[in-house]
């Protein structure tokens, strides 16, 4: 049985933080590049898993959510390590 959505999000956050720490980032731009690579690899894996149409729809839905809901949102930038 799959974990809950909240548990899946917590796991994703933990593994993403571990990934970013392993990338040896020096700048915010480095973080953006590493996160973009993560999105790219996840997108290709999603196509391989659920198929092209479903993967594109999911990624477009995520992009639309970000475009609509995240404009102007301010986050605290802090280093985890």
Backbone as ProteinMPNN parsed JSONL, in Angstrom:
{"seq_chain_A": "XXXXXXXXXXXXXXXXXXXXXXXXXXXXXXXXXXXXXXXXXXXXXXXXXXXXXXXXXXXXXXXXXXXXXXXXXXXXXXXXX", "coords_chain_A": {"N_chain_A": [[0.843, -1.183, 0.0], [0.541, 2.195, -0.827], [2.156, 5.016, 0.688], [0.671, 7.808, 2.499], [-0.365, 10.935, 0.946], [0.744, 13.053, 2.381], [2.857, 11.775, 3.705], [4.333, 10.967, 1.478], [5.06, 13.482, 0.468], [6.688, 14.41, 2.573], [8.774, 12.532, 2.449], [9.736, 13.128, -0.134], [10.643, 15.772, 0.249], [12.717, 15.316, 2.136], [14.488, 13.656, 0.676], [15.052, 15.316, -1.485], [16.371, 17.419, -0.186], [18.625, 16.031, 0.736], [19.717, 15.377, -1.773], [20.257, 17.97, -2.81], [22.146, 18.831, -0.926], [24.167, 16.97, -1.488], [24.936, 17.832, -3.976], [26.711, 19.906, -3.647], [26.318, 22.762, -3.641], [26.999, 26.18, -4.473], [25.784, 28.59, -5.011], [22.596, 30.335, -5.31], [21.764, 30.108, -7.913], [23.068, 27.725, -8.638], [21.535, 25.968, -7.093], [19.03, 26.274, -8.339], [19.656, 25.22, -10.871], [20.303, 22.556, -10.21], [17.851, 21.725, -9.141], [16.258, 22.002, -11.421], [17.359, 20.01, -13.013], [16.599, 17.813, -11.5], [13.802, 17.985, -11.795], [13.647, 17.548, -14.557], [14.663, 14.919, -14.876], [12.783, 13.574, -13.296], [10.489, 14.093, -14.813], [11.031, 12.675, -17.209], [11.169, 10.098, -16.156], [8.547, 9.894, -15.298], [7.158, 9.854, -17.725], [8.087, 7.385, -18.632], [6.84, 5.788, -16.798], [3.988, 6.406, -16.467], [3.246, 7.077, -18.98], [3.311, 9.157, -21.949], [1.175, 11.12, -22.465], [-0.201, 11.336, -19.973], [1.924, 12.067, -18.292], [2.732, 14.549, -19.396], [0.385, 16.03, -18.981], [0.279, 16.054, -16.178], [2.666, 17.453, -15.549], [2.194, 19.89, -16.863], [-0.024, 20.705, -15.394], [1.175, 21.107, -12.901], [2.94, 23.208, -13.557], [1.036, 25.163, -14.226], [-0.224, 25.517, -11.753], [1.911, 26.581, -10.243], [2.358, 28.954, -11.702], [-0.049, 30.29, -11.247], [-0.472, 30.316, -8.426], [1.913, 30.869, -7.053], [3.124, 33.277, -7.646], [4.738, 36.082, -6.424], [5.011, 35.0, -3.902], [6.928, 34.827, -1.043], [9.836, 33.281, 0.147], [11.862, 32.185, 2.856], [15.287, 32.144, 2.484], [17.611, 29.855, 3.308], [20.531, 28.147, 4.296], [20.863, 24.663, 4.525], [23.004, 23.234, 5.347]], "CA_chain_A": [[0.0, 0.0, 0.0], [1.321, 3.433, -0.92], [2.076, 5.943, 1.806], [-0.26, 8.918, 2.281], [0.188, 12.079, 0.212], [1.581, 13.814, 3.312], [4.089, 11.011, 3.905], [5.084, 11.049, 0.218], [5.658, 14.817, 0.412], [7.782, 14.46, 3.554], [9.878, 11.764, 1.87], [10.29, 13.896, -1.253], [11.419, 16.889, 0.809], [13.941, 14.797, 2.747], [15.41, 13.183, -0.354], [15.491, 16.482, -2.259], [17.378, 18.127, 0.613], [19.834, 15.207, 0.669], [20.236, 15.553, -3.129], [20.849, 19.308, -2.922], [23.369, 18.838, -0.121], [25.176, 16.171, -2.19], [25.352, 18.557, -5.18], [27.766, 20.872, -3.333], [25.89, 24.049, -4.196], [27.67, 27.401, -4.02], [24.939, 29.76, -5.239], [21.174, 30.095, -5.545], [21.681, 29.634, -9.298], [23.416, 26.304, -8.599], [20.365, 25.259, -6.571], [18.04, 26.266, -9.407], [20.097, 24.283, -11.91], [20.171, 21.193, -9.68], [16.42, 21.43, -9.047], [15.759, 21.824, -12.78], [17.79, 18.674, -13.441], [15.731, 16.877, -10.792], [12.501, 18.029, -12.481], [13.814, 16.938, -15.873], [14.782, 13.472, -14.701], [11.479, 13.102, -12.817], [9.572, 14.133, -15.946], [11.333, 11.547, -18.102], [10.761, 8.89, -15.442], [7.092, 9.86, -15.284], [6.754, 9.375, -19.053], [8.367, 5.95, -18.67], [5.963, 5.097, -15.847], [2.545, 6.573, -16.708], [3.022, 7.384, -20.386], [3.547, 10.526, -22.403], [0.023, 12.028, -22.291], [-0.44, 11.55, -18.545], [3.062, 12.805, -17.738], [2.651, 15.937, -19.856], [-0.741, 16.657, -18.289], [0.682, 16.278, -14.776], [3.673, 18.512, -15.502], [1.529, 21.144, -17.225], [-0.839, 21.072, -14.234], [2.089, 21.646, -11.891], [3.389, 24.523, -14.036], [-0.097, 26.09, -14.11], [-0.383, 25.808, -10.326], [2.997, 27.495, -9.86], [2.114, 30.251, -12.351], [-1.23, 30.932, -10.663], [-0.49, 30.424, -6.963], [3.2, 31.152, -6.415], [3.617, 34.616, -7.984], [4.846, 36.993, -5.298], [5.218, 34.299, -2.633], [8.299, 34.998, -0.549], [10.354, 32.196, 0.977], [13.133, 32.453, 3.529], [16.379, 31.359, 1.917], [18.606, 29.514, 4.314], [21.307, 26.95, 3.969], [20.588, 23.544, 5.426], [24.25, 22.644, 5.847]], "C_chain_A": [[0.888, 1.246, 0.0], [1.126, 4.274, 0.34], [1.059, 7.039, 1.487], [0.432, 10.023, 1.48], [1.115, 12.898, 1.111], [2.906, 13.098, 3.567], [4.96, 11.054, 2.646], [5.765, 12.41, 0.089], [6.83, 14.934, 1.372], [8.996, 13.695, 3.037], [10.546, 12.525, 0.731], [11.146, 15.047, -0.741], [12.745, 16.42, 1.387], [14.946, 14.398, 1.673], [15.895, 14.326, -1.241], [16.559, 17.259, -1.496], [18.691, 17.358, 0.594], [20.514, 15.369, -0.689], [20.927, 16.911, -3.271], [22.133, 19.408, -2.111], [24.495, 18.09, -0.834], [25.706, 16.891, -3.433], [26.437, 19.591, -4.9], [27.486, 22.251, -3.897], [26.687, 25.213, -3.61], [26.748, 28.62, -4.106], [23.473, 29.339, -5.362], [20.977, 29.583, -6.978], [22.043, 28.156, -9.389], [22.219, 25.484, -8.121], [19.276, 25.172, -7.634], [18.39, 25.281, -10.499], [19.934, 22.834, -11.454], [18.7, 20.801, -9.578], [15.809, 21.233, -10.425], [16.144, 20.45, -13.298], [16.92, 17.614, -12.771], [14.35, 16.821, -11.447], [12.571, 17.322, -13.829], [13.863, 15.418, -15.778], [13.445, 12.891, -14.228], [10.464, 13.081, -13.951], [9.78, 12.969, -16.898], [10.911, 10.232, -17.442], [9.24, 8.762, -15.4], [6.561, 9.38, -16.629], [6.949, 7.858, -19.126], [7.393, 5.155, -17.801], [4.495, 5.181, -16.235], [2.218, 6.901, -18.159], [3.109, 8.867, -20.672], [2.395, 11.464, -22.065], [-0.205, 12.354, -20.818], [0.682, 12.38, -17.93], [3.011, 14.277, -18.131], [1.523, 16.668, -19.135], [-0.389, 16.966, -16.835], [1.675, 17.44, -14.671], [3.08, 19.869, -15.875], [0.641, 21.625, -16.081], [0.008, 21.676, -13.121], [2.572, 23.032, -12.29], [2.273, 25.554, -13.909], [-0.336, 26.473, -12.659], [0.66, 26.815, -9.867], [2.744, 28.883, -10.432], [0.969, 30.998, -11.673], [-1.065, 31.242, -9.182], [0.814, 30.919, -6.333], [3.762, 32.537, -6.734], [3.614, 35.486, -6.73], [5.037, 36.325, -3.949], [6.686, 34.433, -2.247], [8.667, 33.832, 0.363], [11.62, 32.695, 1.658], [14.183, 31.561, 2.896], [17.392, 31.129, 3.005], [19.316, 28.246, 3.893], [21.026, 25.885, 5.004], [21.871, 22.968, 6.004], [25.232, 23.704, 6.225]], "O_chain_A": [[1.865, 1.325, 0.744], [0.068, 4.243, 0.97], [0.635, 7.183, 0.34], [1.656, 10.04, 1.353], [2.152, 13.382, 0.658], [3.956, 13.737, 3.638], [6.182, 11.166, 2.738], [6.913, 12.49, -0.347], [7.863, 15.502, 1.017], [10.126, 14.162, 3.173], [11.773, 12.565, 0.639], [12.249, 15.273, -1.239], [13.781, 17.045, 1.16], [16.12, 14.761, 1.751], [17.036, 14.304, -1.703], [17.542, 17.709, -2.086], [19.757, 17.958, 0.453], [21.737, 15.486, -0.762], [22.041, 16.997, -3.787], [23.107, 20.009, -2.565], [25.648, 18.52, -0.793], [26.807, 16.592, -3.896], [27.033, 20.108, -5.844], [28.34, 22.837, -4.563], [27.006, 25.233, -2.421], [26.917, 29.577, -3.351], [23.155, 28.157, -5.498], [20.127, 28.727, -7.224], [21.405, 27.409, -10.13], [21.924, 24.428, -8.68], [18.666, 24.118, -7.813], [17.515, 24.577, -11.003], [19.481, 21.985, -12.221], [18.339, 19.667, -9.893], [14.931, 20.386, -10.592], [15.339, 19.791, -13.956], [16.545, 16.627, -13.404], [13.792, 15.739, -11.633], [11.658, 16.583, -14.196], [13.175, 14.72, -16.523], [13.024, 11.837, -14.704], [9.662, 12.153, -14.045], [8.817, 12.346, -17.344], [10.358, 9.354, -18.104], [8.705, 7.655, -15.459], [5.619, 8.588, -16.677], [6.082, 7.137, -19.62], [7.156, 3.974, -18.054], [3.82, 4.156, -16.328], [1.047, 6.992, -18.528], [2.999, 9.71, -19.782], [2.614, 12.502, -21.44], [-0.384, 13.517, -20.458], [0.426, 13.289, -17.14], [3.223, 15.154, -17.293], [1.699, 17.814, -18.72], [-0.73, 18.034, -16.327], [1.537, 18.304, -13.806], [3.425, 20.885, -15.271], [0.561, 22.827, -15.826], [-0.399, 22.643, -12.477], [2.612, 23.937, -11.456], [2.528, 26.696, -13.527], [-0.622, 27.633, -12.365], [0.336, 27.787, -9.185], [2.898, 29.882, -9.729], [1.023, 32.221, -11.542], [-1.471, 32.31, -8.724], [0.809, 31.348, -5.179], [4.772, 32.936, -6.154], [2.591, 35.605, -6.055], [5.21, 37.014, -2.943], [7.574, 34.172, -3.058], [7.895, 33.45, 1.243], [12.354, 33.518, 1.112], [13.987, 30.351, 2.783], [17.963, 32.07, 3.559], [18.75, 27.388, 3.215], [20.959, 26.161, 6.202], [21.842, 22.292, 7.032], [26.338, 23.393, 6.667]]}, "name": "protein", "num_of_chains": 1, "seq": "XXXXXXXXXXXXXXXXXXXXXXXXXXXXXXXXXXXXXXXXXXXXXXXXXXXXXXXXXXXXXXXXXXXXXXXXXXXXXXXXX"}
